[in-house]
Short mmCIF file of C-alpha atoms and ligand atoms in Angstrom, two decimals:
data_model
loop_
_atom_site.label_atom_id
_atom_site.label_comp_id
_atom_site.label_asym_id
_atom_site.label_seq_id
_atom_site.Cartn_x
_atom_site.Cartn_y
_atom_site.Cartn_z
CA UNK A 1 95.97 102.02 114.73
CA UNK A 2 98.16 100.53 117.40
CA UNK A 3 99.29 103.21 119.84
CA UNK A 4 103.00 103.98 119.64
CA UNK A 5 103.64 102.88 123.25
CA UNK A 6 102.16 99.44 122.58
CA UNK A 7 104.73 96.66 122.49
CA UNK A 8 103.39 93.37 121.11
CA UNK A 9 106.41 91.40 122.34
CA UNK A 10 105.94 92.62 125.92
CA UNK A 11 102.30 91.54 125.61
CA UNK A 12 103.24 88.10 124.22
CA UNK A 13 105.76 87.62 127.02
CA UNK A 14 103.28 88.65 129.70
CA UNK A 15 100.73 86.18 128.28
CA UNK A 16 103.40 83.48 128.35
CA UNK A 17 104.57 84.36 131.89
CA UNK A 18 101.03 84.05 133.18
CA UNK A 19 100.63 80.52 131.82
CA UNK A 20 104.21 79.58 132.88
CA UNK A 21 103.15 80.50 136.41
CA UNK A 22 99.91 78.54 136.09
CA UNK A 23 101.81 75.45 134.83
CA UNK A 24 104.60 75.99 137.37
CA UNK A 25 107.20 75.72 134.58
CA UNK A 26 110.85 75.33 135.53
CA UNK A 27 113.25 78.23 134.89
CA UNK A 28 114.93 76.66 131.83
CA UNK A 29 111.57 76.21 130.08
CA UNK A 30 110.70 79.84 130.81
CA UNK A 31 114.07 81.09 129.57
CA UNK A 32 113.86 79.02 126.39
CA UNK A 33 110.32 79.95 125.46
CA UNK A 34 109.96 83.61 126.43
CA UNK A 35 112.53 84.70 123.79
CA UNK A 36 112.98 83.57 120.18
CA UNK A 37 115.63 80.94 119.38
CA UNK A 38 117.16 83.24 116.76
CA UNK A 39 116.45 86.28 114.66
CA UNK A 40 117.79 87.93 111.53
CA UNK A 41 117.78 91.66 110.73
CA UNK A 42 118.99 92.76 107.32
CA UNK A 43 119.04 95.45 104.66
CA UNK A 44 117.33 94.89 101.33
CA UNK A 45 118.62 97.15 98.55
CA UNK A 46 116.04 97.80 95.81
CA UNK A 47 116.54 99.74 92.59
CA UNK A 48 113.37 101.82 92.42
CA UNK A 49 111.59 102.64 89.15
CA UNK A 50 113.13 106.12 89.37
CA UNK A 51 116.58 104.54 89.03
CA UNK A 52 117.53 105.45 92.63
CA UNK A 53 118.51 102.79 95.15
CA UNK A 54 116.41 102.49 98.31
CA UNK A 55 117.33 100.36 101.34
CA UNK A 56 114.50 98.54 103.12
CA UNK A 57 114.78 96.80 106.48
CA UNK A 58 113.79 93.13 106.67
CA UNK A 59 113.38 90.63 109.51
CA UNK A 60 112.92 86.93 110.14
CA UNK A 61 112.42 85.70 113.68
CA UNK A 62 112.44 81.98 114.50
CA UNK A 63 110.87 81.48 117.90
CA UNK A 64 110.81 77.71 118.36
CA UNK A 65 111.04 74.65 116.12
CA UNK A 66 110.89 71.79 118.64
CA UNK A 67 107.69 70.39 117.08
CA UNK A 68 108.75 70.88 113.45
CA UNK A 69 110.08 73.45 110.96
CA UNK A 70 109.27 77.07 111.76
CA UNK A 71 106.18 78.48 110.10
CA UNK A 72 104.89 82.01 109.76
CA UNK A 73 104.00 84.82 107.42
CA UNK A 74 105.92 87.75 106.01
CA UNK A 75 104.24 91.10 106.55
CA UNK A 76 104.64 94.36 104.67
CA UNK A 77 103.90 97.26 106.97
CA UNK A 78 105.21 100.84 107.26
CA UNK A 79 105.08 100.61 111.07
CA UNK A 80 106.63 97.14 111.32
CA UNK A 81 108.95 96.70 114.32
CA UNK A 82 111.20 93.84 115.38
CA UNK A 83 109.18 93.50 118.58
CA UNK A 84 105.97 92.99 116.61
CA UNK A 85 107.69 90.30 114.53
CA UNK A 86 109.05 88.66 117.70
CA UNK A 87 105.58 88.57 119.23
CA UNK A 88 104.04 87.17 116.07
CA UNK A 89 106.71 84.45 115.85
CA UNK A 90 105.95 83.41 119.43
CA UNK A 91 102.21 83.39 118.72
CA UNK A 92 102.89 81.14 115.70
CA UNK A 93 104.62 78.60 117.97
CA UNK A 94 101.53 78.49 120.20
CA UNK A 95 99.16 78.43 117.25
CA UNK A 96 100.72 75.45 115.45
CA UNK A 97 100.79 73.63 118.80
CA UNK A 98 97.19 74.57 119.65
CA UNK A 99 95.93 72.85 116.50
CA UNK A 100 98.55 70.11 116.84
CA UNK A 101 100.28 70.38 113.47
CA UNK A 102 103.96 69.35 113.26
CA UNK A 103 105.39 72.86 112.83
CA UNK A 104 107.04 75.53 114.97
CA UNK A 105 106.73 79.30 115.01
CA UNK A 106 108.45 82.03 112.95
CA UNK A 107 107.54 85.39 111.44
CA UNK A 108 109.03 87.85 108.99
CA UNK A 109 108.49 91.38 107.90
CA UNK A 110 109.67 94.25 105.78
CA UNK A 111 109.23 97.89 106.78
CA UNK A 112 107.51 99.28 103.70
CA UNK A 113 104.20 100.55 102.43
CA UNK A 114 103.25 98.58 99.32
CA UNK A 115 100.56 101.19 98.54
CA UNK A 116 103.48 103.37 97.40
CA UNK A 117 105.44 100.69 95.53
CA UNK A 118 104.98 99.63 91.91
CA UNK A 119 104.57 95.92 91.16
CA UNK A 120 108.14 95.85 89.89
CA UNK A 121 109.41 97.38 93.13
CA UNK A 122 107.37 94.89 95.18
CA UNK A 123 108.85 92.03 93.16
CA UNK A 124 112.40 93.30 93.78
CA UNK A 125 111.61 93.61 97.49
CA UNK A 126 110.32 90.01 97.67
CA UNK A 127 113.34 88.67 95.77
CA UNK A 128 115.69 90.80 97.90
CA UNK A 129 114.16 89.48 101.15
CA UNK A 130 114.78 85.90 99.97
CA UNK A 131 118.35 86.66 98.87
CA UNK A 132 119.16 87.91 102.37
CA UNK A 133 117.64 84.97 104.27
CA UNK A 134 117.69 82.03 101.80
CA UNK A 135 120.31 80.03 103.68
CA UNK A 136 118.43 80.27 106.97
CA UNK A 137 114.97 79.27 105.75
CA UNK A 138 113.70 76.38 103.62
CA UNK A 139 111.18 73.54 103.39
CA UNK A 140 112.69 71.59 106.30
CA UNK A 141 113.78 74.56 108.45
CA UNK A 142 111.45 77.53 108.22
CA UNK A 143 108.56 78.07 105.82
CA UNK A 144 107.19 81.58 105.08
CA UNK A 145 103.61 82.44 104.06
CA UNK A 146 101.49 85.51 103.25
CA UNK A 147 100.29 87.87 105.95
CA UNK A 148 99.26 91.52 106.20
CA UNK A 149 99.64 93.18 102.78
CA UNK A 150 101.37 90.20 101.15
CA UNK A 151 99.60 87.77 98.84
CA UNK A 152 100.01 84.74 96.55
CA UNK A 153 101.92 86.76 93.94
CA UNK A 154 104.48 87.87 96.53
CA UNK A 155 104.90 84.24 97.62
CA UNK A 156 105.53 83.12 94.05
CA UNK A 157 108.24 85.76 93.51
CA UNK A 158 109.85 84.62 96.76
CA UNK A 159 109.66 80.96 95.72
CA UNK A 160 111.08 81.72 92.30
CA UNK A 161 114.07 83.52 93.82
CA UNK A 162 114.66 80.65 96.26
CA UNK A 163 114.57 78.16 93.37
CA UNK A 164 116.99 80.28 91.32
CA UNK A 165 119.43 80.28 94.25
CA UNK A 166 119.18 76.55 94.97
CA UNK A 167 118.66 75.33 91.41
CA UNK A 168 115.62 73.10 91.71
CA UNK A 169 111.90 73.09 92.38
CA UNK A 170 111.11 73.45 96.09
CA UNK A 171 107.39 74.25 96.30
CA UNK A 172 107.40 73.34 100.01
CA UNK A 173 109.64 76.37 100.73
CA UNK A 174 106.67 78.71 100.99
CA UNK A 175 102.89 78.42 101.31
CA UNK A 176 100.01 80.57 100.13
CA UNK A 177 101.21 80.17 96.53
CA UNK A 178 98.82 80.60 93.59
CA UNK A 179 96.83 77.47 92.74
CA UNK A 180 98.51 75.85 89.74
CA UNK A 181 102.03 76.69 90.95
CA UNK A 182 101.94 74.54 94.07
CA UNK A 183 99.19 76.41 95.93
CA UNK A 184 96.34 74.63 97.66
CA UNK A 185 92.71 75.09 96.84
CA UNK A 186 90.96 76.52 99.90
CA UNK A 187 94.05 78.34 101.23
CA UNK A 188 92.84 81.86 100.61
CA UNK A 189 89.57 81.28 102.45
CA UNK A 190 91.06 79.03 105.17
CA UNK A 191 91.76 81.62 107.88
CA UNK A 192 88.38 83.34 107.66
CA UNK A 193 86.54 80.03 107.35
CA UNK A 194 88.47 78.69 110.35
CA UNK A 195 87.31 81.64 112.45
CA UNK A 196 83.69 80.83 111.60
CA UNK A 197 84.11 77.06 112.17
CA UNK A 198 85.22 77.80 115.75
CA UNK A 199 82.40 80.34 116.11
CA UNK A 200 79.89 77.74 114.83
CA UNK A 201 81.10 75.29 117.49
CA UNK A 202 80.80 77.87 120.25
CA UNK A 203 77.29 78.87 119.15
CA UNK A 204 76.35 75.17 119.21
CA UNK A 205 77.56 74.93 122.83
CA UNK A 206 75.64 78.07 123.78
CA UNK A 207 72.56 76.71 121.99
CA UNK A 208 72.31 79.77 119.73
CA UNK A 209 71.41 79.42 116.05
CA UNK A 210 73.81 81.32 113.70
CA UNK A 211 70.83 82.66 111.77
CA UNK A 212 69.62 84.40 114.93
CA UNK A 213 72.89 86.33 115.32
CA UNK A 214 74.47 89.53 114.04
CA UNK A 215 78.15 90.50 113.85
CA UNK A 216 80.43 93.50 113.52
CA UNK A 217 83.89 93.06 112.07
CA UNK A 218 87.07 95.11 112.14
CA UNK A 219 88.89 94.91 108.80
CA UNK A 220 87.72 93.93 105.34
CA UNK A 221 90.78 92.08 104.02
CA UNK A 222 91.49 88.42 103.41
CA UNK A 223 90.47 87.13 106.83
CA UNK A 224 87.40 89.35 107.26
CA UNK A 225 85.96 88.79 103.77
CA UNK A 226 86.13 85.00 103.98
CA UNK A 227 84.86 84.98 107.55
CA UNK A 228 81.85 87.01 106.38
CA UNK A 229 81.35 84.61 103.46
CA UNK A 230 81.03 81.50 105.67
CA UNK A 231 79.16 83.35 108.43
CA UNK A 232 76.54 84.45 105.87
CA UNK A 233 76.36 80.90 104.50
CA UNK A 234 75.42 79.80 108.04
CA UNK A 235 72.67 82.43 108.07
CA UNK A 236 74.36 85.17 110.13
CA UNK A 237 74.08 88.87 109.32
CA UNK A 238 77.02 91.32 109.36
CA UNK A 239 75.91 94.82 110.26
CA UNK A 240 79.23 96.64 110.19
CA UNK A 241 82.82 96.34 108.92
CA UNK A 242 85.72 98.75 109.15
CA UNK A 243 88.78 99.38 107.02
CA UNK A 244 91.85 101.55 106.68
CA UNK A 245 91.61 104.57 104.39
CA UNK A 246 94.97 105.17 102.78
CA UNK A 247 94.10 108.63 101.51
CA UNK A 248 92.85 109.99 104.84
CA UNK A 249 95.34 107.90 106.90
CA UNK A 250 92.57 106.80 109.26
CA UNK A 251 90.01 104.03 109.50
CA UNK A 252 86.23 104.15 108.95
CA UNK A 253 83.36 101.82 109.76
CA UNK A 254 80.70 100.99 107.17
CA UNK A 255 77.25 100.10 108.44
CA UNK A 256 73.98 98.85 107.00
CA UNK A 257 71.19 98.10 109.44
CA UNK A 258 69.74 95.33 107.29
CA UNK A 259 73.18 93.78 106.80
CA UNK A 260 76.09 94.36 104.43
CA UNK A 261 76.16 92.71 101.02
CA UNK A 262 79.53 90.96 100.80
CA UNK A 263 79.85 90.99 97.01
CA UNK A 264 78.68 94.59 96.70
CA UNK A 265 81.20 95.78 99.29
CA UNK A 266 83.97 93.65 97.74
CA UNK A 267 83.33 95.31 94.39
CA UNK A 268 84.30 98.71 95.87
CA UNK A 269 87.30 97.46 97.87
CA UNK A 270 90.93 97.60 96.74
CA UNK A 271 93.38 94.71 96.93
CA UNK A 272 94.57 95.89 100.38
CA UNK A 273 91.07 95.62 101.87
CA UNK A 274 90.40 99.37 101.73
CA UNK A 275 86.73 100.19 101.08
CA UNK A 276 86.02 103.20 98.81
CA UNK A 277 84.23 105.64 101.12
CA UNK A 278 82.49 107.69 98.43
CA UNK A 279 81.15 104.62 96.62
CA UNK A 280 80.03 103.04 99.92
CA UNK A 281 78.04 106.20 100.66
CA UNK A 282 76.40 106.04 97.22
CA UNK A 283 75.40 102.43 97.95
CA UNK A 284 73.63 103.52 101.14
CA UNK A 285 76.24 102.62 103.75
CA UNK A 286 76.47 104.77 106.83
CA UNK A 287 80.09 105.95 107.21
CA UNK A 288 81.14 105.96 110.87
CA UNK A 289 84.35 106.50 112.81
CA UNK A 290 86.99 103.75 112.69
CA UNK A 291 86.37 102.61 116.25
CA UNK A 292 82.58 102.45 115.85
CA UNK A 293 82.65 98.80 114.71
CA UNK A 294 83.30 98.00 118.39
CA UNK A 295 80.22 99.86 119.67
CA UNK A 296 77.64 98.02 117.59
CA UNK A 297 74.69 96.26 119.20
CA UNK A 298 75.50 92.84 117.81
CA UNK A 299 76.00 89.34 119.23
CA UNK A 300 79.46 88.75 117.81
CA UNK A 301 82.57 90.90 117.37
CA UNK A 302 85.36 89.76 115.05
CA UNK A 303 88.53 91.85 115.14
CA UNK A 304 90.23 90.91 111.85
CA UNK A 305 92.58 93.81 111.09
CA UNK A 306 95.63 94.29 113.33
CA UNK A 307 97.03 93.74 116.81
CA UNK A 308 96.14 95.85 119.87
CA UNK A 309 92.70 97.04 118.78
CA UNK A 310 90.58 96.22 121.85
CA UNK A 311 92.33 98.06 124.66
CA UNK A 312 91.74 99.19 128.24
CA UNK A 313 90.69 102.56 126.76
CA UNK A 314 87.96 101.31 124.43
CA UNK A 315 86.79 98.00 125.93
CA UNK A 316 83.94 99.79 127.71
CA UNK A 317 82.48 100.67 124.28
CA UNK A 318 81.48 97.02 123.75
CA UNK A 319 77.69 96.82 123.90
CA UNK A 320 75.72 94.76 126.46
CA UNK A 321 74.41 92.58 123.64
CA UNK A 322 77.82 91.14 122.67
CA UNK A 323 78.16 87.48 123.65
CA UNK A 324 81.23 86.33 121.71
CA UNK A 325 84.50 87.80 120.48
CA UNK A 326 86.26 85.67 117.85
CA UNK A 327 89.79 86.90 117.17
CA UNK A 328 90.53 86.78 113.44
CA UNK A 329 93.57 89.03 113.87
CA UNK A 330 96.68 88.16 115.86
CA UNK A 331 96.89 89.81 119.27
CA UNK A 332 93.93 92.19 118.82
CA UNK A 333 93.08 92.28 122.55
CA UNK A 334 95.29 93.91 125.16
CA UNK A 335 95.61 91.86 128.41
CA UNK A 336 93.91 94.63 130.44
CA UNK A 337 90.93 94.49 128.06
CA UNK A 338 90.94 90.70 128.38
CA UNK A 339 90.38 91.05 132.13
CA UNK A 340 87.33 93.22 131.51
CA UNK A 341 85.95 90.89 128.83
CA UNK A 342 86.33 87.97 131.23
CA UNK A 343 84.66 89.93 134.05
CA UNK A 344 81.69 90.72 131.83
CA UNK A 345 81.29 87.06 130.89
CA UNK A 346 81.76 87.65 127.17
CA UNK A 347 82.98 84.42 125.53
CA UNK A 348 86.38 84.64 123.83
CA UNK A 349 87.66 82.50 120.97
CA UNK A 350 91.35 83.42 121.17
CA UNK A 351 93.53 84.17 118.16
CA UNK A 352 95.77 81.12 118.52
CA UNK A 353 92.71 78.96 118.01
CA UNK A 354 90.29 81.13 115.98
CA UNK A 355 92.69 82.14 113.21
CA UNK A 356 94.70 78.90 113.05
CA UNK A 357 92.85 77.84 109.89
CA UNK A 358 95.40 79.65 107.72
CA UNK A 359 98.42 77.84 109.06
CA UNK A 360 96.51 74.56 109.11
CA UNK A 361 95.79 74.91 105.42
CA UNK A 362 99.38 76.02 104.80
CA UNK A 363 100.40 72.74 106.38
CA UNK A 364 98.00 70.90 104.03
CA UNK A 365 99.58 72.82 101.14
CA UNK A 366 103.03 71.60 102.17
CA UNK A 367 101.80 68.02 102.53
CA UNK A 368 100.42 68.22 98.98
CA UNK A 369 103.71 69.73 97.74
CA UNK A 370 105.68 66.90 99.33
CA UNK A 371 103.41 64.28 97.71
CA UNK A 372 103.20 66.29 94.47
CA UNK A 373 99.54 65.33 94.49
CA UNK A 374 96.75 67.86 94.93
CA UNK A 375 93.43 67.51 96.71
CA UNK A 376 90.08 68.93 95.54
CA UNK A 377 88.79 72.02 97.40
CA UNK A 378 86.11 70.08 99.29
CA UNK A 379 88.71 67.66 100.60
CA UNK A 380 90.93 70.51 101.82
CA UNK A 381 88.03 72.33 103.48
CA UNK A 382 86.73 69.07 104.97
CA UNK A 383 90.11 68.39 106.57
CA UNK A 384 90.24 72.02 107.76
CA UNK A 385 86.81 71.67 109.38
CA UNK A 386 87.84 68.47 111.17
CA UNK A 387 91.08 70.01 112.49
CA UNK A 388 89.47 73.26 113.64
CA UNK A 389 86.50 71.51 115.26
CA UNK A 390 88.68 68.99 117.11
CA UNK A 391 91.00 71.74 118.32
CA UNK A 392 88.08 73.91 119.44
CA UNK A 393 86.49 71.06 121.39
CA UNK A 394 89.78 70.22 123.18
CA UNK A 395 90.23 73.85 124.29
CA UNK A 396 86.61 74.28 125.27
CA UNK A 397 86.58 71.03 127.31
CA UNK A 398 89.72 72.04 129.20
CA UNK A 399 88.26 75.50 129.85
CA UNK A 400 85.11 73.91 131.28
CA UNK A 401 86.88 71.26 133.35
CA UNK A 402 89.38 73.67 134.92
CA UNK A 403 87.15 76.74 134.86
CA UNK A 404 89.63 78.62 132.66
CA UNK A 405 89.18 81.57 130.33
CA UNK A 406 89.32 80.16 126.78
CA UNK A 407 92.55 82.01 125.98
CA UNK A 408 94.24 80.51 129.03
CA UNK A 409 92.98 77.02 128.16
CA UNK A 410 94.34 77.31 124.60
CA UNK A 411 97.69 78.52 125.97
CA UNK A 412 97.86 75.70 128.52
CA UNK A 413 97.42 73.11 125.74
CA UNK A 414 99.82 74.82 123.31
CA UNK A 415 102.61 75.66 125.77
CA UNK A 416 102.32 72.19 127.31
CA UNK A 417 102.93 70.60 123.89
CA UNK A 418 105.93 72.82 123.08
CA UNK A 419 107.48 72.26 126.52
CA UNK A 420 107.05 68.50 126.10
CA UNK A 421 108.69 68.47 122.64
CA UNK A 422 111.56 70.67 123.89
CA UNK A 423 112.08 68.37 126.89
CA UNK A 424 111.93 65.26 124.70
CA UNK A 425 114.69 66.75 122.54
CA UNK A 426 116.81 67.44 125.60
CA UNK A 427 116.69 71.23 125.21
CA UNK A 428 115.35 71.89 128.70
P1 NAD B 1 94.73 92.14 104.95
O1 NAD B 1 95.88 93.04 104.69
O2 NAD B 1 94.16 91.35 103.83
O3 NAD B 1 93.50 92.99 105.57
C1 NAD B 1 93.65 93.84 106.66
C2 NAD B 1 92.36 94.64 106.77
O4 NAD B 1 92.42 95.45 107.94
C3 NAD B 1 92.13 95.60 105.60
O5 NAD B 1 90.75 95.64 105.31
C4 NAD B 1 92.57 96.95 106.17
O6 NAD B 1 91.91 98.05 105.53
C5 NAD B 1 92.10 96.79 107.61
N1 NAD B 1 92.77 97.69 108.54
C6 NAD B 1 94.09 97.95 108.66
N2 NAD B 1 94.29 98.82 109.67
C7 NAD B 1 93.08 99.09 110.19
C8 NAD B 1 92.62 99.90 111.24
N3 NAD B 1 93.46 100.63 111.98
N4 NAD B 1 91.29 99.93 111.50
C9 NAD B 1 90.43 99.20 110.77
N5 NAD B 1 90.81 98.42 109.75
C10 NAD B 1 92.11 98.37 109.47
O7 NAD B 1 95.20 91.22 106.16
P2 NAD B 1 94.62 89.81 106.58
O8 NAD B 1 95.41 88.77 105.93
O9 NAD B 1 93.13 89.81 106.45
O10 NAD B 1 95.04 89.78 108.13
C11 NAD B 1 94.26 90.42 109.14
C12 NAD B 1 94.73 89.94 110.50
O11 NAD B 1 94.63 88.51 110.57
C13 NAD B 1 96.19 90.24 110.86
O12 NAD B 1 96.28 90.42 112.27
C14 NAD B 1 96.92 88.96 110.49
O13 NAD B 1 98.14 88.80 111.20
C15 NAD B 1 95.88 87.94 110.91
N6 NAD B 1 96.01 86.64 110.27
C16 NAD B 1 96.00 86.50 108.91
C17 NAD B 1 96.09 85.23 108.35
C18 NAD B 1 95.98 85.01 106.86
O14 NAD B 1 95.98 83.84 106.46
N7 NAD B 1 95.85 86.03 106.04
C19 NAD B 1 96.22 84.12 109.18
C20 NAD B 1 96.21 84.28 110.55
C21 NAD B 1 96.09 85.55 111.09
#
């Protein structure tokens, strides 16, 4: 878990400051972009199944919308903080710019643990979140999506509430909806697939065949499972995954030396991405400590769980064999760990590029909503591949030309685009 002293917003600001220095940005640009444009904090009253009222705390942070309406997920997490949401909203601004889609950056959250909420209580929470923020979000202002511990069902409850309030059908209000109610085919696999598309491109550059590689992955939720799916289709082998154990309130790693079987492991995993430890043991998986996914002798590491997981304290655990880290999660690597990764010459595919497949497909979902015309899955995934590949190549070329760390190159492109749009609008 993230350590309690970790502050994601401080990390996001320090990443921004570094690039602002590199680009020699003027003071107004720095002032505009290192804090969110606006943020909302509110109470959400929910009548629990017991009949008692409980008040939950909700947030929406809108970092920047110079390039288009704000875009970003809504997370359910018991440890959610406003600073985490601020950081994530800023990272969304950079991410939409890095893959050059006409959207800005936002993020939302509710402090709650859905493990302990009935479906009815979760529905009330989703509807309550929308009631509090409905007038400040919408298809042309700020578009929510699923994120940690929220899914297509939550999005549909949120959409339904929005449509009740505004009296019409507004499918473009939210993305990640179920297919058949305005959702896009390919959306649920888009983030994980996007991670592997960028990985495929990097392996190509390094002249390494995917089938000659092994990987270890933190997390076994939406992003991780679909990343594993495409990685295995390319011939790669995943030796280890980790997940959060709700009962023990800790994480474990699950290892098989001849490679995990995705479907087998999925069949013993709950809807929150928690693997059943006892059943995994029966199926012959070695059960290791939560952090052990990082120590594995593999070629590729994919953090795909939470922020702040590769830190100055554990970066030394990364084995000599590791050549690439592809960040499925947002902000999984602390800046101090980044320095060490760079020093060791491990290649980094940074979050704002690697996991941008989700928001790219969310954008495709909105385009389809606006046209009221839906594309087949292959068309969606084909467009996703083109966007991710083009974006990867642009970042990689800049990194090579200017001898930059890949994260810095991605930031230079993204921040440059947002600064330009803000200047063009006369904001700075
Ligand atoms: P998810 O809730 O589906 O899965 C999270 C996984 O992480 C679960 O398997 C959970 O057990 C595991 N986990 C949680 N805490 C852990 C810990 N301390 N140690 C090990 N495992 C732990 O979430 P997701 O949608 O897969 O998102 C994962 C990450 O990817 C997040 O950082 C999210 O912000 C980012 N992301 C998600 C999307 C998307 O489209 N879902 C898009 C971009 C980025």
